[in-house]
C-alpha cells in the first residue's frame, strides 16, 4: 500500500483506512491530527484547519502519550503554554526548552520520538514521562 507523508514529523506511514476528501487522520508516529486531501493524482495530509492551535497541540501530545504509554505531570500546563507561545512567535510548536526553532524540535521532537523517554525516564523538557 502507498505511504503518505506526515507534514509534522516528516515520516511516511501506511494509511490503512479508506481515503476520503477532508477525512481526519492521526499520524501513528507523532500523534498529529491531520486532514486528508486529494491533490492531482495523489493524496496528501495537511495540518488541521478545523482545530485551534491549542486544540491541535493538546490532541497531538495526548495521542502521542497514549501511543507510547507515557504520562504527564504538573509540568504539563506550563509546557503547553510554552508551546503555544512558540507557535505564536515562530509559527510552529517548537520545543519550549530548546533554542533552535527547527523541524526536528517540533513537539514531539525527534529526540523524544527516537526514544529519549525510554532512556532518561522523561523527555528533555519534562512533558512526557515514562
Ligand atoms: Zn507525524
mmCIF file with all atom_site columns, C-alpha atoms and ligand atoms in Angstrom:
data_model
loop_
_atom_site.group_PDB
_atom_site.id
_atom_site.type_symbol
_atom_site.label_atom_id
_atom_site.label_alt_id
_atom_site.label_comp_id
_atom_site.label_asym_id
_atom_site.label_entity_id
_atom_site.label_seq_id
_atom_site.pdbx_PDB_ins_code
_atom_site.Cartn_x
_atom_site.Cartn_y
_atom_site.Cartn_z
_atom_site.occupancy
_atom_site.B_iso_or_equiv
_atom_site.pdbx_formal_charge
_atom_site.auth_seq_id
_atom_site.auth_comp_id
_atom_site.auth_asym_id
_atom_site.auth_atom_id
_atom_site.pdbx_PDB_model_num
ATOM   1   C  CA  . UNK A 1 1   ? 0.000   0.000  0.000  1.00 0.00 ? 1   UNK A CA  1
ATOM   2   C  CA  . UNK A 1 2   ? 1.181   3.508  -0.809 1.00 0.00 ? 2   UNK A CA  1
ATOM   3   C  CA  . UNK A 1 3   ? 2.600   5.513  2.075  1.00 0.00 ? 3   UNK A CA  1
ATOM   4   C  CA  . UNK A 1 4   ? 1.574   9.016  2.980  1.00 0.00 ? 4   UNK A CA  1
ATOM   5   C  CA  . UNK A 1 5   ? 3.818   11.706 4.477  1.00 0.00 ? 5   UNK A CA  1
ATOM   6   C  CA  . UNK A 1 6   ? 3.061   13.328 7.818  1.00 0.00 ? 6   UNK A CA  1
ATOM   7   C  CA  . UNK A 1 7   ? 3.640   17.096 7.421  1.00 0.00 ? 7   UNK A CA  1
ATOM   8   C  CA  . UNK A 1 8   ? 4.500   17.370 11.131 1.00 0.00 ? 8   UNK A CA  1
ATOM   9   C  CA  . UNK A 1 9   ? 7.097   14.656 11.777 1.00 0.00 ? 9   UNK A CA  1
ATOM   10  C  CA  . UNK A 1 10  ? 8.009   14.032 8.096  1.00 0.00 ? 10  UNK A CA  1
ATOM   11  C  CA  . UNK A 1 11  ? 7.632   10.269 8.474  1.00 0.00 ? 11  UNK A CA  1
ATOM   12  C  CA  . UNK A 1 12  ? 5.698   8.357  5.788  1.00 0.00 ? 12  UNK A CA  1
ATOM   13  C  CA  . UNK A 1 13  ? 3.185   5.851  7.086  1.00 0.00 ? 13  UNK A CA  1
ATOM   14  C  CA  . UNK A 1 14  ? 0.714   3.416  5.592  1.00 0.00 ? 14  UNK A CA  1
ATOM   15  C  CA  . UNK A 1 15  ? -2.836  4.678  5.692  1.00 0.00 ? 15  UNK A CA  1
ATOM   16  C  CA  . UNK A 1 16  ? -4.987  1.640  6.309  1.00 0.00 ? 16  UNK A CA  1
ATOM   17  C  CA  . UNK A 1 17  ? -8.298  3.466  6.326  1.00 0.00 ? 17  UNK A CA  1
ATOM   18  C  CA  . UNK A 1 18  ? -10.303 4.295  3.248  1.00 0.00 ? 18  UNK A CA  1
ATOM   19  C  CA  . UNK A 1 19  ? -9.234  7.559  1.601  1.00 0.00 ? 19  UNK A CA  1
ATOM   20  C  CA  . UNK A 1 20  ? -11.826 10.266 1.609  1.00 0.00 ? 20  UNK A CA  1
ATOM   21  C  CA  . UNK A 1 21  ? -11.579 14.026 0.988  1.00 0.00 ? 21  UNK A CA  1
ATOM   22  C  CA  . UNK A 1 22  ? -11.382 16.013 4.213  1.00 0.00 ? 22  UNK A CA  1
ATOM   23  C  CA  . UNK A 1 23  ? -11.141 12.940 6.403  1.00 0.00 ? 23  UNK A CA  1
ATOM   24  C  CA  . UNK A 1 24  ? -9.336  13.362 9.728  1.00 0.00 ? 24  UNK A CA  1
ATOM   25  C  CA  . UNK A 1 25  ? -6.346  11.088 10.170 1.00 0.00 ? 25  UNK A CA  1
ATOM   26  C  CA  . UNK A 1 26  ? -3.983  10.711 13.131 1.00 0.00 ? 26  UNK A CA  1
ATOM   27  C  CA  . UNK A 1 27  ? -0.269  10.196 12.438 1.00 0.00 ? 27  UNK A CA  1
ATOM   28  C  CA  . UNK A 1 28  ? 0.721   6.937  14.174 1.00 0.00 ? 28  UNK A CA  1
ATOM   29  C  CA  . UNK A 1 29  ? 4.249   8.283  14.739 1.00 0.00 ? 29  UNK A CA  1
ATOM   30  C  CA  . UNK A 1 30  ? 3.802   11.735 16.284 1.00 0.00 ? 30  UNK A CA  1
ATOM   31  C  CA  . UNK A 1 31  ? 0.072   11.737 17.092 1.00 0.00 ? 31  UNK A CA  1
ATOM   32  C  CA  . UNK A 1 32  ? -0.687  14.768 14.915 1.00 0.00 ? 32  UNK A CA  1
ATOM   33  C  CA  . UNK A 1 33  ? -4.311  15.141 13.872 1.00 0.00 ? 33  UNK A CA  1
ATOM   34  C  CA  . UNK A 1 34  ? -4.332  15.818 10.133 1.00 0.00 ? 34  UNK A CA  1
ATOM   35  C  CA  . UNK A 1 35  ? -6.806  16.116 7.290  1.00 0.00 ? 35  UNK A CA  1
ATOM   36  C  CA  . UNK A 1 36  ? -6.654  14.185 4.064  1.00 0.00 ? 36  UNK A CA  1
ATOM   37  C  CA  . UNK A 1 37  ? -6.895  15.891 0.667  1.00 0.00 ? 37  UNK A CA  1
ATOM   38  C  CA  . UNK A 1 38  ? -6.611  14.841 -2.906 1.00 0.00 ? 38  UNK A CA  1
ATOM   39  C  CA  . UNK A 1 39  ? -4.109  16.855 -4.944 1.00 0.00 ? 39  UNK A CA  1
ATOM   40  C  CA  . UNK A 1 40  ? -3.989  15.812 -8.563 1.00 0.00 ? 40  UNK A CA  1
ATOM   41  C  CA  . UNK A 1 41  ? -3.491  12.063 -8.574 1.00 0.00 ? 41  UNK A CA  1
ATOM   42  C  CA  . UNK A 1 42  ? -2.205  11.752 -5.061 1.00 0.00 ? 42  UNK A CA  1
ATOM   43  C  CA  . UNK A 1 43  ? -3.449  12.083 -1.543 1.00 0.00 ? 43  UNK A CA  1
ATOM   44  C  CA  . UNK A 1 44  ? -1.742  14.466 0.860  1.00 0.00 ? 44  UNK A CA  1
ATOM   45  C  CA  . UNK A 1 45  ? -2.110  15.306 4.533  1.00 0.00 ? 45  UNK A CA  1
ATOM   46  C  CA  . UNK A 1 46  ? -2.468  18.846 5.825  1.00 0.00 ? 46  UNK A CA  1
ATOM   47  C  CA  . UNK A 1 47  ? -2.325  20.355 9.280  1.00 0.00 ? 47  UNK A CA  1
ATOM   48  C  CA  . UNK A 1 48  ? -5.870  20.536 10.697 1.00 0.00 ? 48  UNK A CA  1
ATOM   49  C  CA  . UNK A 1 49  ? -7.590  23.797 9.840  1.00 0.00 ? 49  UNK A CA  1
ATOM   50  C  CA  . UNK A 1 50  ? -10.595 22.655 11.852 1.00 0.00 ? 50  UNK A CA  1
ATOM   51  C  CA  . UNK A 1 51  ? -8.687  22.929 15.134 1.00 0.00 ? 51  UNK A CA  1
ATOM   52  C  CA  . UNK A 1 52  ? -7.446  25.939 17.082 1.00 0.00 ? 52  UNK A CA  1
ATOM   53  C  CA  . UNK A 1 53  ? -3.685  25.895 17.794 1.00 0.00 ? 53  UNK A CA  1
ATOM   54  C  CA  . UNK A 1 54  ? -4.393  24.891 21.391 1.00 0.00 ? 54  UNK A CA  1
ATOM   55  C  CA  . UNK A 1 55  ? -6.685  22.018 20.358 1.00 0.00 ? 55  UNK A CA  1
ATOM   56  C  CA  . UNK A 1 56  ? -4.134  20.907 17.781 1.00 0.00 ? 56  UNK A CA  1
ATOM   57  C  CA  . UNK A 1 57  ? -1.187  20.644 20.185 1.00 0.00 ? 57  UNK A CA  1
ATOM   58  C  CA  . UNK A 1 58  ? -3.257  19.159 23.003 1.00 0.00 ? 58  UNK A CA  1
ATOM   59  C  CA  . UNK A 1 59  ? -4.675  16.428 20.758 1.00 0.00 ? 59  UNK A CA  1
ATOM   60  C  CA  . UNK A 1 60  ? -1.229  15.723 19.338 1.00 0.00 ? 60  UNK A CA  1
ATOM   61  C  CA  . UNK A 1 61  ? 0.532   15.291 22.695 1.00 0.00 ? 61  UNK A CA  1
ATOM   62  C  CA  . UNK A 1 62  ? -2.369  13.277 24.153 1.00 0.00 ? 62  UNK A CA  1
ATOM   63  C  CA  . UNK A 1 63  ? -2.294  10.928 21.148 1.00 0.00 ? 63  UNK A CA  1
ATOM   64  C  CA  . UNK A 1 64  ? 1.490   10.606 21.254 1.00 0.00 ? 64  UNK A CA  1
ATOM   65  C  CA  . UNK A 1 65  ? 1.472   9.838  25.011 1.00 0.00 ? 65  UNK A CA  1
ATOM   66  C  CA  . UNK A 1 66  ? -1.279  7.264  24.519 1.00 0.00 ? 66  UNK A CA  1
ATOM   67  C  CA  . UNK A 1 67  ? 0.565   5.521  21.660 1.00 0.00 ? 67  UNK A CA  1
ATOM   68  C  CA  . UNK A 1 68  ? 3.748   5.243  23.736 1.00 0.00 ? 68  UNK A CA  1
ATOM   69  C  CA  . UNK A 1 69  ? 2.217   4.703  27.170 1.00 0.00 ? 69  UNK A CA  1
ATOM   70  C  CA  . UNK A 1 70  ? 3.726   7.955  28.538 1.00 0.00 ? 70  UNK A CA  1
ATOM   71  C  CA  . UNK A 1 71  ? 2.334   10.111 31.302 1.00 0.00 ? 71  UNK A CA  1
ATOM   72  C  CA  . UNK A 1 72  ? 2.074   13.806 32.125 1.00 0.00 ? 72  UNK A CA  1
ATOM   73  C  CA  . UNK A 1 73  ? 2.519   15.552 35.440 1.00 0.00 ? 73  UNK A CA  1
ATOM   74  C  CA  . UNK A 1 74  ? 2.175   19.072 36.843 1.00 0.00 ? 74  UNK A CA  1
ATOM   75  C  CA  . UNK A 1 75  ? 4.734   20.338 34.328 1.00 0.00 ? 75  UNK A CA  1
ATOM   76  C  CA  . UNK A 1 76  ? 2.238   19.770 31.507 1.00 0.00 ? 76  UNK A CA  1
ATOM   77  C  CA  . UNK A 1 77  ? 0.269   23.022 31.660 1.00 0.00 ? 77  UNK A CA  1
ATOM   78  C  CA  . UNK A 1 78  ? 3.273   25.394 31.801 1.00 0.00 ? 78  UNK A CA  1
ATOM   79  C  CA  . UNK A 1 79  ? 4.815   23.471 28.894 1.00 0.00 ? 79  UNK A CA  1
ATOM   80  C  CA  . UNK A 1 80  ? 1.615   23.615 26.822 1.00 0.00 ? 80  UNK A CA  1
ATOM   81  C  CA  . UNK A 1 81  ? 1.615   27.379 27.462 1.00 0.00 ? 81  UNK A CA  1
ATOM   82  C  CA  . UNK A 1 82  ? 5.258   27.465 26.313 1.00 0.00 ? 82  UNK A CA  1
ATOM   83  C  CA  . UNK A 1 83  ? 4.420   25.528 23.159 1.00 0.00 ? 83  UNK A CA  1
ATOM   84  C  CA  . UNK A 1 84  ? 1.599   27.959 22.362 1.00 0.00 ? 84  UNK A CA  1
ATOM   85  C  CA  . UNK A 1 85  ? 3.927   30.905 22.881 1.00 0.00 ? 85  UNK A CA  1
ATOM   86  C  CA  . UNK A 1 86  ? 6.414   29.357 20.442 1.00 0.00 ? 86  UNK A CA  1
ATOM   87  C  CA  . UNK A 1 87  ? 3.589   28.839 17.943 1.00 0.00 ? 87  UNK A CA  1
ATOM   88  C  CA  . UNK A 1 88  ? 2.533   32.490 18.211 1.00 0.00 ? 88  UNK A CA  1
ATOM   89  C  CA  . UNK A 1 89  ? 6.080   33.800 17.861 1.00 0.00 ? 89  UNK A CA  1
ATOM   90  C  CA  . UNK A 1 90  ? 7.653   31.366 15.426 1.00 0.00 ? 90  UNK A CA  1
ATOM   91  C  CA  . UNK A 1 91  ? 4.750   29.720 13.625 1.00 0.00 ? 91  UNK A CA  1
ATOM   92  C  CA  . UNK A 1 92  ? 5.049   26.163 14.913 1.00 0.00 ? 92  UNK A CA  1
ATOM   93  C  CA  . UNK A 1 93  ? 5.051   24.111 18.104 1.00 0.00 ? 93  UNK A CA  1
ATOM   94  C  CA  . UNK A 1 94  ? 8.795   24.113 18.706 1.00 0.00 ? 94  UNK A CA  1
ATOM   95  C  CA  . UNK A 1 95  ? 10.004  22.660 21.983 1.00 0.00 ? 95  UNK A CA  1
ATOM   96  C  CA  . UNK A 1 96  ? 9.849   25.441 24.594 1.00 0.00 ? 96  UNK A CA  1
ATOM   97  C  CA  . UNK A 1 97  ? 13.094  24.152 26.164 1.00 0.00 ? 97  UNK A CA  1
ATOM   98  C  CA  . UNK A 1 98  ? 15.177  24.125 23.015 1.00 0.00 ? 98  UNK A CA  1
ATOM   99  C  CA  . UNK A 1 99  ? 16.743  27.195 21.481 1.00 0.00 ? 99  UNK A CA  1
ATOM   100 C  CA  . UNK A 1 100 ? 16.623  26.139 17.840 1.00 0.00 ? 100 UNK A CA  1
ATOM   101 C  CA  . UNK A 1 101 ? 13.275  26.505 16.133 1.00 0.00 ? 101 UNK A CA  1
ATOM   102 C  CA  . UNK A 1 102 ? 13.892  23.793 13.561 1.00 0.00 ? 102 UNK A CA  1
ATOM   103 C  CA  . UNK A 1 103 ? 11.635  20.987 12.250 1.00 0.00 ? 103 UNK A CA  1
ATOM   104 C  CA  . UNK A 1 104 ? 13.378  18.350 14.448 1.00 0.00 ? 104 UNK A CA  1
ATOM   105 C  CA  . UNK A 1 105 ? 12.334  20.312 17.517 1.00 0.00 ? 105 UNK A CA  1
ATOM   106 C  CA  . UNK A 1 106 ? 8.634   20.423 16.730 1.00 0.00 ? 106 UNK A CA  1
ATOM   107 C  CA  . UNK A 1 107 ? 6.829   18.671 19.578 1.00 0.00 ? 107 UNK A CA  1
ATOM   108 C  CA  . UNK A 1 108 ? 7.008   15.694 19.976 1.00 0.00 ? 108 UNK A CA  1
ATOM   109 C  CA  . UNK A 1 109 ? 10.629  16.399 18.980 1.00 0.00 ? 109 UNK A CA  1
ATOM   110 C  CA  . UNK A 1 110 ? 12.841  13.982 17.086 1.00 0.00 ? 110 UNK A CA  1
ATOM   111 C  CA  . UNK A 1 111 ? 14.827  13.176 20.232 1.00 0.00 ? 111 UNK A CA  1
ATOM   112 C  CA  . UNK A 1 112 ? 11.613  12.192 22.009 1.00 0.00 ? 112 UNK A CA  1
ATOM   113 C  CA  . UNK A 1 113 ? 10.299  10.249 19.019 1.00 0.00 ? 113 UNK A CA  1
ATOM   114 C  CA  . UNK A 1 114 ? 13.636  8.432  18.888 1.00 0.00 ? 114 UNK A CA  1
ATOM   115 C  CA  . UNK A 1 115 ? 13.234  7.057  22.418 1.00 0.00 ? 115 UNK A CA  1
ATOM   116 C  CA  . UNK A 1 116 ? 14.765  9.540  24.887 1.00 0.00 ? 116 UNK A CA  1
ATOM   117 C  CA  . UNK A 1 117 ? 11.871  8.921  27.297 1.00 0.00 ? 117 UNK A CA  1
ATOM   118 C  CA  . UNK A 1 118 ? 12.698  5.199  27.491 1.00 0.00 ? 118 UNK A CA  1
ATOM   119 C  CA  . UNK A 1 119 ? 16.340  6.065  28.105 1.00 0.00 ? 119 UNK A CA  1
ATOM   120 C  CA  . UNK A 1 120 ? 16.038  9.014  30.511 1.00 0.00 ? 120 UNK A CA  1
ATOM   121 C  CA  . UNK A 1 121 ? 12.593  8.420  32.010 1.00 0.00 ? 121 UNK A CA  1
ATOM   122 C  CA  . UNK A 1 122 ? 11.347  11.723 30.599 1.00 0.00 ? 122 UNK A CA  1
ATOM   123 C  CA  . UNK A 1 123 ? 11.716  13.908 27.543 1.00 0.00 ? 123 UNK A CA  1
ATOM   124 C  CA  . UNK A 1 124 ? 14.203  16.780 27.533 1.00 0.00 ? 124 UNK A CA  1
ATOM   125 C  CA  . UNK A 1 125 ? 11.724  19.347 28.896 1.00 0.00 ? 125 UNK A CA  1
ATOM   126 C  CA  . UNK A 1 126 ? 9.672   17.035 31.102 1.00 0.00 ? 126 UNK A CA  1
ATOM   127 C  CA  . UNK A 1 127 ? 6.415   16.996 29.163 1.00 0.00 ? 127 UNK A CA  1
ATOM   128 C  CA  . UNK A 1 128 ? 6.375   13.212 28.566 1.00 0.00 ? 128 UNK A CA  1
ATOM   129 C  CA  . UNK A 1 129 ? 7.228   10.772 31.352 1.00 0.00 ? 129 UNK A CA  1
ATOM   130 C  CA  . UNK A 1 130 ? 7.729   7.029  31.285 1.00 0.00 ? 130 UNK A CA  1
HETATM 131 ZN ZN1 . LIG B 2 .   ? 3.620   12.602 12.268 1.00 0.00 ? 1   LIG B ZN1 1
#
